[in-house]
C-alpha cells in the first residue's frame, strides 16, 4: 500500500487545541500541529529546535524562578527564596 506524506511549511498557528483537531475547515488547523516539542516557531512560519539550557548561577537552598520582561531589550530572571530575591540579567547577578 502506498504511504502518503504531507509536507507542511507553516506552523504559525502553533499547537492546536484538542477540540480543534477535527476542524479541517479552519485556517488554524491548516497552519498548526497537534504536538510541538522542544521547538520555537519562527515569525515566518517555520520551526527550529529550541536551544539548550545553561547554568546561570548557584543559589542557596530552594528558589522559585520567574522570568520578567520589562521591554524587548530588558529581560530579567528573578530567583525568590526564603527572605531573599536575587535579580539576574545577561547571566550576571544584578541585585
CSV table of N, CA and C in Angstrom, one decimal:
chain,number,residue,atom,x,y,z
A,1,UNK,N,0.8,-1.2,0.0
A,1,UNK,CA,0.0,0.0,0.0
A,1,UNK,C,0.9,1.2,0.0
A,2,UNK,N,0.5,2.3,-0.7
A,2,UNK,CA,1.3,3.5,-0.8
A,2,UNK,C,1.1,4.3,0.5
A,3,UNK,N,2.2,4.9,0.9
A,3,UNK,CA,2.2,5.7,2.1
A,3,UNK,C,2.2,7.2,1.6
A,4,UNK,N,1.3,8.0,2.2
A,4,UNK,CA,1.1,9.4,1.9
A,4,UNK,C,1.9,10.2,2.9
A,5,UNK,N,2.7,11.1,2.5
A,5,UNK,CA,3.4,12.0,3.4
A,5,UNK,C,3.0,13.4,3.1
A,6,UNK,N,2.5,14.1,4.1
A,6,UNK,CA,2.1,15.5,4.0
A,6,UNK,C,3.3,16.4,4.2
A,7,UNK,N,3.5,17.5,3.5
A,7,UNK,CA,4.6,18.4,3.6
A,7,UNK,C,3.9,19.7,4.1
A,8,UNK,N,4.2,20.1,5.4
A,8,UNK,CA,3.7,21.3,6.0
A,8,UNK,C,4.8,22.3,6.1
A,9,UNK,N,4.6,23.5,5.6
A,9,UNK,CA,5.6,24.5,5.6
A,9,UNK,C,5.3,25.7,6.6
A,10,UNK,N,4.2,25.7,7.2
A,10,UNK,CA,3.8,26.8,8.1
A,10,UNK,C,3.2,26.3,9.4
A,11,UNK,N,3.8,26.8,10.5
A,11,UNK,CA,3.3,26.4,11.8
A,11,UNK,C,2.9,27.7,12.6
A,12,UNK,N,2.4,28.7,11.9
A,12,UNK,CA,2.1,30.0,12.5
A,12,UNK,C,1.0,29.9,13.5
A,13,UNK,N,0.1,28.9,13.5
A,13,UNK,CA,-0.9,28.7,14.5
A,13,UNK,C,-0.5,28.0,15.7
A,14,UNK,N,0.8,27.5,15.7
A,14,UNK,CA,1.3,26.8,16.9
A,14,UNK,C,0.7,25.5,17.1
A,15,UNK,N,0.5,25.2,18.4
A,15,UNK,CA,-0.1,23.9,18.8
A,15,UNK,C,-1.6,24.0,18.9
A,16,UNK,N,-2.3,23.2,18.1
A,16,UNK,CA,-3.8,23.3,18.0
A,16,UNK,C,-4.4,22.6,19.2
A,17,UNK,N,-5.4,23.2,19.8
A,17,UNK,CA,-6.1,22.6,20.9
A,17,UNK,C,-6.8,21.3,20.5
A,18,UNK,N,-6.9,20.3,21.4
A,18,UNK,CA,-7.5,19.0,21.0
A,18,UNK,C,-8.9,19.2,20.5
A,19,UNK,N,-9.7,20.2,21.0
A,19,UNK,CA,-11.0,20.4,20.5
A,19,UNK,C,-11.1,20.8,19.0
A,20,UNK,N,-10.0,21.3,18.5
A,20,UNK,CA,-10.0,21.8,17.1
A,20,UNK,C,-9.4,20.7,16.1
A,21,UNK,N,-8.9,19.6,16.6
A,21,UNK,CA,-8.2,18.6,15.7
A,21,UNK,C,-9.1,18.1,14.6
A,22,UNK,N,-10.4,18.1,14.7
A,22,UNK,CA,-11.2,17.6,13.6
A,22,UNK,C,-11.7,18.7,12.7
A,23,UNK,N,-11.4,19.9,13.0
A,23,UNK,CA,-11.9,21.1,12.2
A,23,UNK,C,-11.0,21.5,11.0
A,24,UNK,N,-10.9,20.6,10.0
A,24,UNK,CA,-10.0,20.9,8.9
A,24,UNK,C,-10.5,22.1,8.0
A,25,UNK,N,-11.7,22.6,8.3
A,25,UNK,CA,-12.2,23.8,7.6
A,25,UNK,C,-11.6,25.1,8.1
A,26,UNK,N,-10.9,25.0,9.2
A,26,UNK,CA,-10.4,26.3,9.8
A,26,UNK,C,-8.9,26.5,9.4
A,27,UNK,N,-8.5,27.7,9.2
A,27,UNK,CA,-7.2,28.1,8.9
A,27,UNK,C,-6.2,27.7,10.0
A,28,UNK,N,-6.6,27.8,11.2
A,28,UNK,CA,-5.8,27.3,12.3
A,28,UNK,C,-5.4,25.9,12.2
A,29,UNK,N,-6.3,25.0,11.7
A,29,UNK,CA,-6.0,23.6,11.6
A,29,UNK,C,-4.9,23.4,10.5
A,30,UNK,N,-5.0,24.2,9.4
A,30,UNK,CA,-4.0,24.0,8.3
A,30,UNK,C,-2.6,24.5,8.7
A,31,UNK,N,-2.5,25.5,9.6
A,31,UNK,CA,-1.2,26.1,10.0
A,31,UNK,C,-0.8,25.7,11.4
A,32,UNK,N,-1.4,24.6,11.9
A,32,UNK,CA,-1.0,24.2,13.3
A,32,UNK,C,-0.5,22.8,13.3
A,33,UNK,N,-0.1,22.4,14.5
A,33,UNK,CA,0.3,21.0,14.7
A,33,UNK,C,-0.4,20.4,16.0
A,34,UNK,N,-0.6,19.1,16.0
A,34,UNK,CA,-1.2,18.5,17.2
A,34,UNK,C,-0.2,18.6,18.4
A,35,UNK,N,1.1,18.4,18.1
A,35,UNK,CA,2.1,18.4,19.2
A,35,UNK,C,3.3,19.1,18.7
A,36,UNK,N,3.9,20.0,19.5
A,36,UNK,CA,5.2,20.6,19.2
A,36,UNK,C,6.0,20.4,20.4
A,37,UNK,N,7.2,19.8,20.3
A,37,UNK,CA,8.1,19.5,21.4
A,37,UNK,C,9.5,20.1,21.1
A,38,UNK,N,9.9,20.9,22.1
A,38,UNK,CA,11.3,21.4,22.0
A,38,UNK,C,11.6,22.2,20.7
A,39,UNK,N,10.7,23.0,20.2
A,39,UNK,CA,10.9,23.8,19.1
A,39,UNK,C,10.4,25.2,19.3
A,40,UNK,N,10.9,26.2,18.6
A,40,UNK,CA,10.5,27.5,18.6
A,40,UNK,C,9.8,27.8,17.2
A,41,UNK,N,8.7,28.5,17.2
A,41,UNK,CA,8.0,28.8,16.0
A,41,UNK,C,8.5,30.2,15.5
A,42,UNK,N,9.0,30.2,14.3
A,42,UNK,CA,9.6,31.5,13.7
A,42,UNK,C,8.4,32.3,13.2
A,43,UNK,N,8.6,33.6,13.1
A,43,UNK,CA,7.5,34.5,12.6
A,43,UNK,C,7.2,34.2,11.1
A,44,UNK,N,8.1,33.6,10.4
A,44,UNK,CA,7.9,33.3,9.0
A,44,UNK,C,7.1,32.0,8.8
A,45,UNK,N,6.8,31.3,9.9
A,45,UNK,CA,6.0,30.1,9.8
A,45,UNK,C,6.8,28.8,10.1
A,46,UNK,N,8.1,28.8,9.9
A,46,UNK,CA,8.9,27.6,10.1
A,46,UNK,C,9.2,27.3,11.6
A,47,UNK,N,9.8,26.3,11.9
A,47,UNK,CA,10.2,25.9,13.2
A,47,UNK,C,11.7,25.6,13.3
A,48,UNK,N,12.3,25.8,14.5
A,48,UNK,CA,13.7,25.4,14.7
A,48,UNK,C,13.8,24.8,16.1
A,49,UNK,N,14.8,24.0,16.3
A,49,UNK,CA,15.0,23.4,17.6
A,49,UNK,C,15.2,24.5,18.7
A,50,UNK,N,14.7,24.2,19.9
A,50,UNK,CA,14.9,25.1,21.0
A,50,UNK,C,16.3,25.0,21.5
A,51,UNK,N,17.0,26.1,21.8
A,51,UNK,CA,18.3,26.0,22.3
A,51,UNK,C,18.3,25.4,23.7
A,52,UNK,N,19.4,24.8,24.1
A,52,UNK,CA,19.5,24.1,25.4
A,52,UNK,C,19.5,25.1,26.6
A,53,UNK,N,19.5,24.6,27.7
A,53,UNK,CA,19.5,25.4,28.9
A,53,UNK,C,21.0,25.6,29.3
A,54,UNK,N,21.2,26.7,30.1
A,54,UNK,CA,22.6,26.9,30.6
A,54,UNK,C,22.5,27.3,32.1
A,55,UNK,N,23.6,27.0,32.8
A,55,UNK,CA,23.7,27.3,34.2
A,55,UNK,C,24.1,28.8,34.3
A,56,UNK,N,23.2,29.5,35.1
A,56,UNK,CA,23.4,30.9,35.2
A,56,UNK,C,24.1,31.2,36.6
A,57,UNK,N,23.6,30.7,37.6
A,57,UNK,CA,24.2,31.0,39.0
A,57,UNK,C,23.7,29.9,39.9
A,58,UNK,N,24.5,29.7,41.0
A,58,UNK,CA,24.0,28.8,42.1
A,58,UNK,C,23.3,29.6,43.1
A,59,UNK,N,22.3,29.0,43.7
A,59,UNK,CA,21.5,29.7,44.8
A,59,UNK,C,21.5,28.8,46.0
A,60,UNK,N,21.5,29.5,47.2
A,60,UNK,CA,21.5,28.7,48.4
A,60,UNK,C,20.1,28.2,48.7
A,61,UNK,N,19.9,27.0,48.7
A,61,UNK,CA,18.5,26.4,49.0
A,61,UNK,C,17.6,26.4,47.8
A,62,UNK,N,16.3,26.2,48.1
A,62,UNK,CA,15.3,26.2,47.0
A,62,UNK,C,14.9,27.6,46.7
A,63,UNK,N,14.5,27.8,45.4
A,63,UNK,CA,14.1,29.1,45.0
A,63,UNK,C,13.1,28.9,43.8
A,64,UNK,N,12.2,29.9,43.7
A,64,UNK,CA,11.3,29.9,42.6
A,64,UNK,C,11.8,30.9,41.5
A,65,UNK,N,11.9,30.5,40.3
A,65,UNK,CA,12.4,31.3,39.2
A,65,UNK,C,11.3,31.9,38.4
A,66,UNK,N,11.4,33.2,38.2
A,66,UNK,CA,10.3,33.9,37.5
A,66,UNK,C,11.0,34.8,36.4
A,67,UNK,N,10.6,34.6,35.1
A,67,UNK,CA,11.1,35.4,34.0
A,67,UNK,C,10.4,36.7,34.0
A,68,UNK,N,11.1,37.8,33.9
A,68,UNK,CA,10.4,39.1,33.9
A,68,UNK,C,11.0,39.9,32.7
A,69,UNK,N,10.1,40.3,31.8
A,69,UNK,CA,10.5,41.0,30.6
A,69,UNK,C,9.9,42.5,30.8
A,70,UNK,N,10.8,43.4,31.1
A,70,UNK,CA,10.4,44.8,31.2
A,70,UNK,C,10.1,45.4,29.9
A,71,UNK,N,10.9,45.2,28.9
A,71,UNK,CA,10.6,45.5,27.5
A,71,UNK,C,11.4,44.6,26.6
A,72,UNK,N,11.4,44.8,25.3
A,72,UNK,CA,12.1,43.8,24.4
A,72,UNK,C,13.6,43.8,24.6
A,73,UNK,N,14.2,44.8,25.2
A,73,UNK,CA,15.6,44.8,25.4
A,73,UNK,C,16.1,44.5,26.9
A,74,UNK,N,15.2,44.6,27.8
A,74,UNK,CA,15.5,44.4,29.2
A,74,UNK,C,14.7,43.2,29.8
A,75,UNK,N,15.4,42.1,29.9
A,75,UNK,CA,14.8,40.8,30.4
A,75,UNK,C,15.6,40.4,31.6
A,76,UNK,N,14.9,40.0,32.7
A,76,UNK,CA,15.5,39.7,33.9
A,76,UNK,C,15.0,38.3,34.4
A,77,UNK,N,15.7,37.7,35.3
A,77,UNK,CA,15.3,36.4,35.9
A,77,UNK,C,15.3,36.7,37.4
A,78,UNK,N,14.2,36.5,38.0
A,78,UNK,CA,14.0,36.7,39.5
A,78,UNK,C,14.1,35.3,40.2
A,79,UNK,N,15.0,35.2,41.2
A,79,UNK,CA,15.1,34.0,42.0
A,79,UNK,C,14.6,34.3,43.4
A,80,UNK,N,13.4,33.8,43.7
A,80,UNK,CA,12.8,34.2,45.0
A,80,UNK,C,12.9,33.0,45.9
A,81,UNK,N,13.6,33.2,47.1
A,81,UNK,CA,13.7,32.2,48.1
A,81,UNK,C,13.3,32.7,49.4
A,82,UNK,N,13.5,32.0,50.5
A,82,UNK,CA,13.1,32.4,51.8
A,82,UNK,C,13.9,33.7,52.2
A,83,UNK,N,13.2,34.8,52.2
A,83,UNK,CA,13.8,36.1,52.7
A,83,UNK,C,14.8,36.7,51.7
A,84,UNK,N,14.9,36.3,50.5
A,84,UNK,CA,15.9,36.8,49.5
A,84,UNK,C,15.3,36.8,48.1
A,85,UNK,N,15.5,37.9,47.4
A,85,UNK,CA,15.2,38.0,46.0
A,85,UNK,C,16.5,38.3,45.2
A,86,UNK,N,16.8,37.5,44.3
A,86,UNK,CA,18.0,37.7,43.5
A,86,UNK,C,17.6,38.0,42.1
A,87,UNK,N,18.1,39.1,41.5
A,87,UNK,CA,17.8,39.6,40.2
A,87,UNK,C,19.0,39.3,39.3
A,88,UNK,N,18.8,38.6,38.2
A,88,UNK,CA,19.8,38.3,37.2
A,88,UNK,C,19.5,38.8,35.9
A,89,UNK,N,20.5,39.3,35.2
A,89,UNK,CA,20.4,39.8,33.8
A,89,UNK,C,21.6,39.4,33.0
A,90,UNK,N,21.5,38.9,31.8
A,90,UNK,CA,22.6,38.6,30.9
A,90,UNK,C,23.6,37.7,31.6
A,91,UNK,N,23.1,36.7,32.4
A,91,UNK,CA,24.0,35.8,33.1
A,91,UNK,C,24.7,36.3,34.3
A,92,UNK,N,24.5,37.5,34.7
A,92,UNK,CA,25.1,38.0,35.9
A,92,UNK,C,24.1,38.5,37.0
A,93,UNK,N,24.5,38.4,38.2
A,93,UNK,CA,23.6,38.9,39.3
A,93,UNK,C,23.6,40.4,39.3
A,94,UNK,N,22.5,41.0,39.2
A,94,UNK,CA,22.3,42.5,39.2
A,94,UNK,C,22.0,43.0,40.6
A,95,UNK,N,21.1,42.3,41.3
A,95,UNK,CA,20.7,42.8,42.7
A,95,UNK,C,20.3,41.6,43.5
